PDB file of C-alpha atoms in Angstrom:
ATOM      1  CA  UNK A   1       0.000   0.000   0.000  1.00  0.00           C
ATOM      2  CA  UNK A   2       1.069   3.526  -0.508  1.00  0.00           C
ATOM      3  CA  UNK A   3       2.182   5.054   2.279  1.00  0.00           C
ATOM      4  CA  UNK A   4      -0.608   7.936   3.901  1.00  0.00           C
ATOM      5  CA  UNK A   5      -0.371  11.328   4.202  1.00  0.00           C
ATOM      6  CA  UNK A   6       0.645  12.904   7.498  1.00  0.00           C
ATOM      7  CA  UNK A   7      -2.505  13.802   9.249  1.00  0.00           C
ATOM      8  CA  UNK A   8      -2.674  16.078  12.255  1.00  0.00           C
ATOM      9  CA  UNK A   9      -3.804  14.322  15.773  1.00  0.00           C
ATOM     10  CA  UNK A  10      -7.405  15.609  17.035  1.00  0.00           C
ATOM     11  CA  UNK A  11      -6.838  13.440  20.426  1.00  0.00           C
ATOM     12  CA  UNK A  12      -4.780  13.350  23.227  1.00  0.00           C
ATOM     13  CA  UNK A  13      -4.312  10.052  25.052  1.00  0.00           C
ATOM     14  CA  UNK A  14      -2.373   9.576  28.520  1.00  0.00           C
ATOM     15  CA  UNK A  15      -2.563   6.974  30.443  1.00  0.00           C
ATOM     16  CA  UNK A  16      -2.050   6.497  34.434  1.00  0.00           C
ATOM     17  CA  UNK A  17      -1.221   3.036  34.993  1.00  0.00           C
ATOM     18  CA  UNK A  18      -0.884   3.729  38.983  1.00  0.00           C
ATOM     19  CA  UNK A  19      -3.568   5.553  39.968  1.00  0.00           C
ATOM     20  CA  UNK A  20      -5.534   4.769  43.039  1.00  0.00           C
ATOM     21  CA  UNK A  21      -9.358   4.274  42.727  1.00  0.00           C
ATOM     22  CA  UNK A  22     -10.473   4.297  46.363  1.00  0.00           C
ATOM     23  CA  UNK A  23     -14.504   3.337  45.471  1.00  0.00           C
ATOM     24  CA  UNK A  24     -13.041  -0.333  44.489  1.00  0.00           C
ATOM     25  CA  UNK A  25     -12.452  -3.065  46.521  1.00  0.00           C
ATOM     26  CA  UNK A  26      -9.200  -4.009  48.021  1.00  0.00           C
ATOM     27  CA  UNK A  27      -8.255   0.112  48.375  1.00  0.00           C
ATOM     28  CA  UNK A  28      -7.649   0.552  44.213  1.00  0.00           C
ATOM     29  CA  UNK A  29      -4.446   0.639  44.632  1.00  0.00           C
ATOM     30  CA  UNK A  30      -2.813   0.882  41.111  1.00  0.00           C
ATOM     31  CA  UNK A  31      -6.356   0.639  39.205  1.00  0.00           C
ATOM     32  CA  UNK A  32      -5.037   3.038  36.652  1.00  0.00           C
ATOM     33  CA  UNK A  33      -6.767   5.518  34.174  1.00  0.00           C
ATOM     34  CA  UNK A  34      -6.592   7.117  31.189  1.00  0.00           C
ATOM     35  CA  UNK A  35      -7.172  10.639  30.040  1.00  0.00           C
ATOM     36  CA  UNK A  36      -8.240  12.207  26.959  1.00  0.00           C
ATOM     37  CA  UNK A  37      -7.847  15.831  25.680  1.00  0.00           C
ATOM     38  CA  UNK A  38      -7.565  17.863  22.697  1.00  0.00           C
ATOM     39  CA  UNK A  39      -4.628  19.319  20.950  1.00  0.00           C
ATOM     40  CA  UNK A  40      -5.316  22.763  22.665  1.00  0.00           C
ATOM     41  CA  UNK A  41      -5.486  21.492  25.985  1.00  0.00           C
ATOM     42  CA  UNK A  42      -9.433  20.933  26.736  1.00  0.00           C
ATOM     43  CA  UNK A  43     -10.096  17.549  29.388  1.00  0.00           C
ATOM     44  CA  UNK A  44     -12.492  15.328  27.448  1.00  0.00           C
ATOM     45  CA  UNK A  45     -13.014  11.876  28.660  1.00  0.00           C
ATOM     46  CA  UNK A  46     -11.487  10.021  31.806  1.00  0.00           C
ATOM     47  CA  UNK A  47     -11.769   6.173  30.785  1.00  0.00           C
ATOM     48  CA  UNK A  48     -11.779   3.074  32.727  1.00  0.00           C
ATOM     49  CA  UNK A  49     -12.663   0.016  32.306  1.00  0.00           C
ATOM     50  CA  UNK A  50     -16.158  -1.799  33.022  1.00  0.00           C
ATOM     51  CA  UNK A  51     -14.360  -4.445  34.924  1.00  0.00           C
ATOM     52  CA  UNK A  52     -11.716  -2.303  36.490  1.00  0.00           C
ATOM     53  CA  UNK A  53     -10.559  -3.933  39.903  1.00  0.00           C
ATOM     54  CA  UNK A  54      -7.392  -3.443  42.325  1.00  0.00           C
ATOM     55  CA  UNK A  55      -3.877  -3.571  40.687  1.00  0.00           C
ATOM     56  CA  UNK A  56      -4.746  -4.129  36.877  1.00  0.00           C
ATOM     57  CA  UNK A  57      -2.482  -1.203  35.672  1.00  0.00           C
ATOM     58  CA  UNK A  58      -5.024   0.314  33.705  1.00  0.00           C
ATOM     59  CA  UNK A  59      -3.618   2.528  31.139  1.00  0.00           C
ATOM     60  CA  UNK A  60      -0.518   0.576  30.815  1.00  0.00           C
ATOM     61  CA  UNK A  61      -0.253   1.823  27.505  1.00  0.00           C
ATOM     62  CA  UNK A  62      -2.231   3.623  25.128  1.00  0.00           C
ATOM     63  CA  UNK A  63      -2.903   4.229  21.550  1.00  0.00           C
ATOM     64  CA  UNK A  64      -5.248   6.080  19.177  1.00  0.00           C
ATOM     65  CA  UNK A  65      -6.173   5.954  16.202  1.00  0.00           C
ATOM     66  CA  UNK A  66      -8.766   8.249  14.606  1.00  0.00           C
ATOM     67  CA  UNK A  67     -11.494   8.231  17.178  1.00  0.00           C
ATOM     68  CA  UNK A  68     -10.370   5.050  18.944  1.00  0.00           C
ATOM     69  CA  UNK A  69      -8.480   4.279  21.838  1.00  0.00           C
ATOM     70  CA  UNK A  70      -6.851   0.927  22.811  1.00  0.00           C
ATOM     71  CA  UNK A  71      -5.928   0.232  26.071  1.00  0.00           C
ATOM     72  CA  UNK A  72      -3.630  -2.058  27.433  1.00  0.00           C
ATOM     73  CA  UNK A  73      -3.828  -3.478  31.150  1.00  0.00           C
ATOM     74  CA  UNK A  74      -0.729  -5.776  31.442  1.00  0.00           C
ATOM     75  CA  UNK A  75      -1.968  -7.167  35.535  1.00  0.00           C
ATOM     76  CA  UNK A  76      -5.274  -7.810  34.247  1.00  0.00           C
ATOM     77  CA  UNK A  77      -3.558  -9.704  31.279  1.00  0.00           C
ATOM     78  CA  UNK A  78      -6.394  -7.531  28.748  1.00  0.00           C
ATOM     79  CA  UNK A  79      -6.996  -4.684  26.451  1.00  0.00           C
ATOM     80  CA  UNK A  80      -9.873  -2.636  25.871  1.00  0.00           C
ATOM     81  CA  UNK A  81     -11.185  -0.504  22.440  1.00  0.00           C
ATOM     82  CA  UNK A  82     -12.856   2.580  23.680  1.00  0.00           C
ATOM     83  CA  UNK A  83     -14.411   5.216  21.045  1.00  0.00           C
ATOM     84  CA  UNK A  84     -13.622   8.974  21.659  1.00  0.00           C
ATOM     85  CA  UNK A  85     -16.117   9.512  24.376  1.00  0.00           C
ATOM     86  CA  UNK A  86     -15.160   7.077  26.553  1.00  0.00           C
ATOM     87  CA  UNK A  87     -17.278   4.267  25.634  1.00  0.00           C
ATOM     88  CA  UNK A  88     -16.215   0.619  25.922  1.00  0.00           C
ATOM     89  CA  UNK A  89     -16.158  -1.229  22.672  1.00  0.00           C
ATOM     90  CA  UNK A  90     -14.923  -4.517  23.540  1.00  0.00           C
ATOM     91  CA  UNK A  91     -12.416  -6.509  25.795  1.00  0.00           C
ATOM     92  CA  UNK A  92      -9.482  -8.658  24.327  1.00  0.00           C
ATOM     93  CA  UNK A  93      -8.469 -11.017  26.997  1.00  0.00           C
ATOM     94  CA  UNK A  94      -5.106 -12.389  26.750  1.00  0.00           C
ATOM     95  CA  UNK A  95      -5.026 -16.103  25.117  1.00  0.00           C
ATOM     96  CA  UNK A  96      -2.764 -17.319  27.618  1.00  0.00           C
ATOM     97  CA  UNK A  97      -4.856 -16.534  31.115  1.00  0.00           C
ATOM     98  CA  UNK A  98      -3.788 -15.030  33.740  1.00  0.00           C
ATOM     99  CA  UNK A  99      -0.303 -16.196  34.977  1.00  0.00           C
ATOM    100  CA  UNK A 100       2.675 -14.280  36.185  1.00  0.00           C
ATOM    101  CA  UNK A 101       4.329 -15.526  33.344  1.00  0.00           C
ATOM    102  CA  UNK A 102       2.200 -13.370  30.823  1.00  0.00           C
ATOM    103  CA  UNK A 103       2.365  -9.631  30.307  1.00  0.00           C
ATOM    104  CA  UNK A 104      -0.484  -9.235  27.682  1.00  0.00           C
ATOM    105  CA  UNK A 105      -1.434  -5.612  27.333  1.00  0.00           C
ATOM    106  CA  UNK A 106       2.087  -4.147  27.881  1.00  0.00           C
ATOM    107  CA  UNK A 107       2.431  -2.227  25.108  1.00  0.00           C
ATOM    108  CA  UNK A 108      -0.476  -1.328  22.359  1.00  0.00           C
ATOM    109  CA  UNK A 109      -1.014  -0.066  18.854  1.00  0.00           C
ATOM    110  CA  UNK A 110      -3.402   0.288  15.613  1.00  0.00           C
ATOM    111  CA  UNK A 111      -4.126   1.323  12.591  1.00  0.00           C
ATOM    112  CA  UNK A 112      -7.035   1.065  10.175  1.00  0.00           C
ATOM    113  CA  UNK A 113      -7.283  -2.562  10.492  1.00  0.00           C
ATOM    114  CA  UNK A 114      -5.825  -4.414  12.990  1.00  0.00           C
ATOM    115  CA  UNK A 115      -5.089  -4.093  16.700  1.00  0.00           C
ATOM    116  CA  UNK A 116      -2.047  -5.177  17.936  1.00  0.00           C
ATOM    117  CA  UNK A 117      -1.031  -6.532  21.831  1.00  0.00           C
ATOM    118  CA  UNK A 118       2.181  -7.108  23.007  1.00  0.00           C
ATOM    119  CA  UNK A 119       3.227  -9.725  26.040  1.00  0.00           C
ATOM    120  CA  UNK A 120       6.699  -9.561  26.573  1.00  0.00           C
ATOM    121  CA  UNK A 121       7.269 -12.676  28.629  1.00  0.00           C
ATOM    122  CA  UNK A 122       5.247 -15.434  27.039  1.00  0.00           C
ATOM    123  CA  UNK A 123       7.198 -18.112  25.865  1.00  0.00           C
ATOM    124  CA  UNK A 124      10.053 -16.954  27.767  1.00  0.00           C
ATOM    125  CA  UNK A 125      10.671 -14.731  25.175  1.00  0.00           C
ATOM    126  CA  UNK A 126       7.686 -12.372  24.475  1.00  0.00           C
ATOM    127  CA  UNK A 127       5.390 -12.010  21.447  1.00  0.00           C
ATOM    128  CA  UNK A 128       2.521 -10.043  19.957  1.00  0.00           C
ATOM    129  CA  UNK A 129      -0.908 -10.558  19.167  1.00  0.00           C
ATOM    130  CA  UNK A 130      -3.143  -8.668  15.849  1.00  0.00           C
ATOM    131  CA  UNK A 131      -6.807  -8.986  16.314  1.00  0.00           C
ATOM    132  CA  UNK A 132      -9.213  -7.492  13.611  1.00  0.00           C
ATOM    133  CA  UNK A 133     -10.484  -4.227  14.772  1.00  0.00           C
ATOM    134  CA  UNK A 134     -13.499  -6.896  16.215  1.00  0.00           C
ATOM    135  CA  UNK A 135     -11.167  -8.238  18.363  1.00  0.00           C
ATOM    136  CA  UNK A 136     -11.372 -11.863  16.505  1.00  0.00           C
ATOM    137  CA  UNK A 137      -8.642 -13.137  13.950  1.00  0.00           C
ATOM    138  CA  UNK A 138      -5.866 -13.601  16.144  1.00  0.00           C
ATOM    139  CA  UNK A 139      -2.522 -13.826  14.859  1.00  0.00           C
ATOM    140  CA  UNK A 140       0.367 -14.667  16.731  1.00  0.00           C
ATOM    141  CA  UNK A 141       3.911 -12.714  15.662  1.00  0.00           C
ATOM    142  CA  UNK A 142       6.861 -14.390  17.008  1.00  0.00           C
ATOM    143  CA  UNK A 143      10.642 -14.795  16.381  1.00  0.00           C
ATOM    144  CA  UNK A 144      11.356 -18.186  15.878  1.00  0.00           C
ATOM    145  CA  UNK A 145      14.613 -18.536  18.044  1.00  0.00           C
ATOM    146  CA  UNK A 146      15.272 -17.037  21.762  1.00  0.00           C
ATOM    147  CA  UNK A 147      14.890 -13.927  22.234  1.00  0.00           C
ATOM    148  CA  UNK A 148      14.384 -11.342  25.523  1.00  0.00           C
ATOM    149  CA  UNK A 149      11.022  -9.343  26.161  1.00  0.00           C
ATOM    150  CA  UNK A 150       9.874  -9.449  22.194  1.00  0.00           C
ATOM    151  CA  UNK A 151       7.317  -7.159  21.956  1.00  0.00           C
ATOM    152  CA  UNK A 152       7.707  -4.822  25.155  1.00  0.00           C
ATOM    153  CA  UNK A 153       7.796  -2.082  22.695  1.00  0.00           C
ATOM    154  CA  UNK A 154       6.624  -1.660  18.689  1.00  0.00           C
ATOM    155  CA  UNK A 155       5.447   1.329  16.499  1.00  0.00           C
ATOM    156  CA  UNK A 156       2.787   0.961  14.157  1.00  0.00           C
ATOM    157  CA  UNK A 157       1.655   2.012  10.770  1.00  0.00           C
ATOM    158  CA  UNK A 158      -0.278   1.386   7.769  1.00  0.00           C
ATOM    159  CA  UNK A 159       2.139  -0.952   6.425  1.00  0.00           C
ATOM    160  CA  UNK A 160       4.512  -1.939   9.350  1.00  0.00           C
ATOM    161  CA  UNK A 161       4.981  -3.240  12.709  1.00  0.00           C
ATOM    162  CA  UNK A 162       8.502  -2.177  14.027  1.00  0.00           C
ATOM    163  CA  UNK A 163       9.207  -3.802  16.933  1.00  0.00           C
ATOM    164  CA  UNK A 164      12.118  -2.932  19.328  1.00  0.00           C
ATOM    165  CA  UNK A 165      14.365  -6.010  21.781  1.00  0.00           C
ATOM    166  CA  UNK A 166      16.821  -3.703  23.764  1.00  0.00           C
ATOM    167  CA  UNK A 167      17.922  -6.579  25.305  1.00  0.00           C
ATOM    168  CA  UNK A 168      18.915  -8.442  22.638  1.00  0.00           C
ATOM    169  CA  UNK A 169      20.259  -4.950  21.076  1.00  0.00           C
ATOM    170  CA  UNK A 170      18.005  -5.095  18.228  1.00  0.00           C
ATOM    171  CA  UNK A 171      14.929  -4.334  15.818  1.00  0.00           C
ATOM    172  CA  UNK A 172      12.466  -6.563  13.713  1.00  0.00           C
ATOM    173  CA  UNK A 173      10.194  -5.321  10.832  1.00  0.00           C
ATOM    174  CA  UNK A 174       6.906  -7.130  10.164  1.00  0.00           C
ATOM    175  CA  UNK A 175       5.092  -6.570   6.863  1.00  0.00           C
ATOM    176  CA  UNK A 176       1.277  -6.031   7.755  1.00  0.00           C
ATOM    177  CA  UNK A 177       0.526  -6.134   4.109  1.00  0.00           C
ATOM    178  CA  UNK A 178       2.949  -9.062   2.724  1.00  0.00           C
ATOM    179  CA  UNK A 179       1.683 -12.609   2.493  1.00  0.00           C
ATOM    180  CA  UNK A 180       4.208 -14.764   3.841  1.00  0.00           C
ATOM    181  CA  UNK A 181       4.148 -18.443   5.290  1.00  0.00           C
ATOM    182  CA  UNK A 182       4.232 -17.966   8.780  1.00  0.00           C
ATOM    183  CA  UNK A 183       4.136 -14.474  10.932  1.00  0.00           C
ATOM    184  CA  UNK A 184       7.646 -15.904  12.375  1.00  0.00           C
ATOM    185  CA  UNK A 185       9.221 -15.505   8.170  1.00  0.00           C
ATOM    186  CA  UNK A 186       7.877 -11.927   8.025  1.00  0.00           C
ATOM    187  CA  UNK A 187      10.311 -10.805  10.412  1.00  0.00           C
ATOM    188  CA  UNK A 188      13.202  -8.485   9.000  1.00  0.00           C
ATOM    189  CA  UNK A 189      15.772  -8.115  11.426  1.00  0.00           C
ATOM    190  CA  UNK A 190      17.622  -4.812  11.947  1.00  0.00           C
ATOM    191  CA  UNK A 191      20.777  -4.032  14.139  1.00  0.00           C
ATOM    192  CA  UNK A 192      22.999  -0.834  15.296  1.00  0.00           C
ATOM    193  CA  UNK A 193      24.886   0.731  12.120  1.00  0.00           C
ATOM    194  CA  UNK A 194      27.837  -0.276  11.844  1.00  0.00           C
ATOM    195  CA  UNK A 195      30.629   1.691  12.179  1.00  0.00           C
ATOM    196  CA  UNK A 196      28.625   4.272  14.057  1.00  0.00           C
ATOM    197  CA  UNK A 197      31.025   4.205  17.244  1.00  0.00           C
ATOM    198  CA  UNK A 198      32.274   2.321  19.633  1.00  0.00           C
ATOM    199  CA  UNK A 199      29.399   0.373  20.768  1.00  0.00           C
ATOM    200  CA  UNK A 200      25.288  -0.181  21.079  1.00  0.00           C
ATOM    201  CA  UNK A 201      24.210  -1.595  24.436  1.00  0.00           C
ATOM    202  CA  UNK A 202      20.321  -0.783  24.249  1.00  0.00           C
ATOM    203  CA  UNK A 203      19.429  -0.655  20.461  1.00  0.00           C
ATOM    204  CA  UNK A 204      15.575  -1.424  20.423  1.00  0.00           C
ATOM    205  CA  UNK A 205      14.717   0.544  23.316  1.00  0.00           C
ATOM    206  CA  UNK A 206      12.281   2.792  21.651  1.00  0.00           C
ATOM    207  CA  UNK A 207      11.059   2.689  17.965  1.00  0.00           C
ATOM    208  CA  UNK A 208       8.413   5.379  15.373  1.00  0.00           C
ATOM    209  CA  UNK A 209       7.760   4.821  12.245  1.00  0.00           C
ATOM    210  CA  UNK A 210       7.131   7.424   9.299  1.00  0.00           C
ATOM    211  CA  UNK A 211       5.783   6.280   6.228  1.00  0.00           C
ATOM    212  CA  UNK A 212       5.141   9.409   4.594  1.00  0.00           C
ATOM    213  CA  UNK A 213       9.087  10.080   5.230  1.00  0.00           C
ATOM    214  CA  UNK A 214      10.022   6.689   4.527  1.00  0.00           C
ATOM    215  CA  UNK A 215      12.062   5.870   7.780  1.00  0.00           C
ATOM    216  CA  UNK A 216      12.446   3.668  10.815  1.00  0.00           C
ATOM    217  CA  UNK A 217      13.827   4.993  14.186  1.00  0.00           C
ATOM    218  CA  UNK A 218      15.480   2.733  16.561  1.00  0.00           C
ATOM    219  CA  UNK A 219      16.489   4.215  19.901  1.00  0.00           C
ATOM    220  CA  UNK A 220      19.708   3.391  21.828  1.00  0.00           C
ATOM    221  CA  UNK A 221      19.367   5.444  25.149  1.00  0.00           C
ATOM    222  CA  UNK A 222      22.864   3.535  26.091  1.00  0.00           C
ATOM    223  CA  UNK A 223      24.983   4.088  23.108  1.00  0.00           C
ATOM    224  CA  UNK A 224      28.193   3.906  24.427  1.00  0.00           C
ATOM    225  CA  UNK A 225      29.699   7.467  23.106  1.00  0.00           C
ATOM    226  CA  UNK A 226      33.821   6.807  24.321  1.00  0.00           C
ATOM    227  CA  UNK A 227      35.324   4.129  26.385  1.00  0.00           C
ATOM    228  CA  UNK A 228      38.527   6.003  27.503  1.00  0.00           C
ATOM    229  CA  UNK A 229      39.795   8.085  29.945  1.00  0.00           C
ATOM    230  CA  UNK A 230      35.674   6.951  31.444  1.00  0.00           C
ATOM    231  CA  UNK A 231      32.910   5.207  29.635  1.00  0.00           C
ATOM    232  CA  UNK A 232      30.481   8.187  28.279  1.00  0.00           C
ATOM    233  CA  UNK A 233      26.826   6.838  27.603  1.00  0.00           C
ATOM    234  CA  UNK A 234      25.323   9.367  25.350  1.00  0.00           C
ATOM    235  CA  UNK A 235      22.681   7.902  23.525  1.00  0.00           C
ATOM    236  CA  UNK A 236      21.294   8.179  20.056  1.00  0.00           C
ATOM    237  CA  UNK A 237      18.418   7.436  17.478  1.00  0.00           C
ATOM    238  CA  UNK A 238      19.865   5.112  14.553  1.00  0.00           C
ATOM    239  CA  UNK A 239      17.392   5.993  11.060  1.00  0.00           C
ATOM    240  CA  UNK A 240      17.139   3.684   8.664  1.00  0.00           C
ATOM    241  CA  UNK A 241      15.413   3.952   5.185  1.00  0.00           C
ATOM    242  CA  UNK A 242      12.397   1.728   4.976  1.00  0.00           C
ATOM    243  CA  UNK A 243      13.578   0.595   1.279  1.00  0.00           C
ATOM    244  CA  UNK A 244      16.432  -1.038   3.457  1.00  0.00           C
ATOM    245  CA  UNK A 245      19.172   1.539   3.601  1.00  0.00           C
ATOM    246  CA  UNK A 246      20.821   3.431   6.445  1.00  0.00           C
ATOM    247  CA  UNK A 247      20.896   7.091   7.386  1.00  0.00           C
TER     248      UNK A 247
END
């Protein structure tokens, strides 16, 4: 698909993943909450769940799209679609229950057709979920081999899911739009630039996307700037050309 013009955001969306409901039982401690306001600063909405309860971490994360919200509640292992207003849509439960070994709702994103979850510890290596905007269709994206906290943080677009692994100093690409056999083959892999400097120690710690400028951003809050007389950690944002070439 082509990629779509840059449109200006109409919505606000923060989310408070520790606040403290005190009208629910067990004291509300870390409930959460998200708030919604518009690009000049007006309070519209204040969302929660239906079946908010004690310790969920509520607002998580967050992302819009148009005039929906997805919110992800990584204790209560769920997310939730909200429209503008406030109003629940639907629930996505995460498909592997409730254990402390699952994460679902960590980290969030959308676009036009697809919602995506991320659960960084499944598997013992983390993965994310794409639902149709219905919530049904579920697709599981994976790397095949071993990898740390896959999917604890991704950017989405039309086209692309970029998905950041600091800890295993790197970046994946998945195609949204490219048939392939298996979400686990539609996985391109990218790493630090070389010859940048003298080393990348958190590459994959943040990721955006622009499509309508054609790049990929990979963050590196770590980047090792100089090793002598001290080790200098200055940091720095690695671009890379969506057509597969490096700024």
């Amino acid at each position: 698909n082509p990629p779509p013009p840059y449109v200006p955001p109409t919505l606000l969306v923060m989310g408070n993943m520790s606040y403290d409901d005190p009208v629910l039982s067990g004291g509300g401690a870390n409930a959460g909450r998200v708030y919604t306001t518009s690009t000049t600063g007006t309070n519209l909405a204040s969302i929660t769940s239906s079946d908010l309860a004690t310790g969920d971490y509520f607002g998580r994360s967050v992302a819009v799209y148009g005039d929906y919200i997805l919110v992800g509640a990584s204790n209560k292992k769920a997310a939730y679609l909200f429209d503008k207003s406030g109003t629940q849509l639907l629930k996505i439960s995460g498909p592997n229950g409730t254990g402390s070994n699952t994460t679902f709702g960590h980290c969030v994103g959308m676009n036009a057709n697809y919602l995506f979850v991320g659960d960084r510890n499944i598997d013992s290596k983390g993965a994310i979920y794409r639902y149709a905007l219905d919530g049904t269709g579920e697709t599981k994206i994976q790397v095949g081999s071993s990898t740390t906290q896959f999917g604890e943080t991704f950017a989405v677009s039309e086209n692309y899911v970029l998905v950041g692994v600091k800890n295993d100093n790197m970046a994946y690409v998945y195609s949204i739009t490219e048939s392939h056999p298996s979400p686990a083959s539609n996985l391109v892999q990218l790493g630090p630039i070389s010859g940048s400097s003298v080393g990348q120690f958190s590459y994959g710690a943040s990721v955006a996307i622009s499509e309508s400028l054609g790049k990929f951003a990979v963050g590196d809050p770590s980047y090792l700037y100089m090793n002598t007389p001290s080790f200098v950690f200055k940091g720095q944002v690695h671009i890379h050309d969506i057509n597969g070439s490096n700024d």
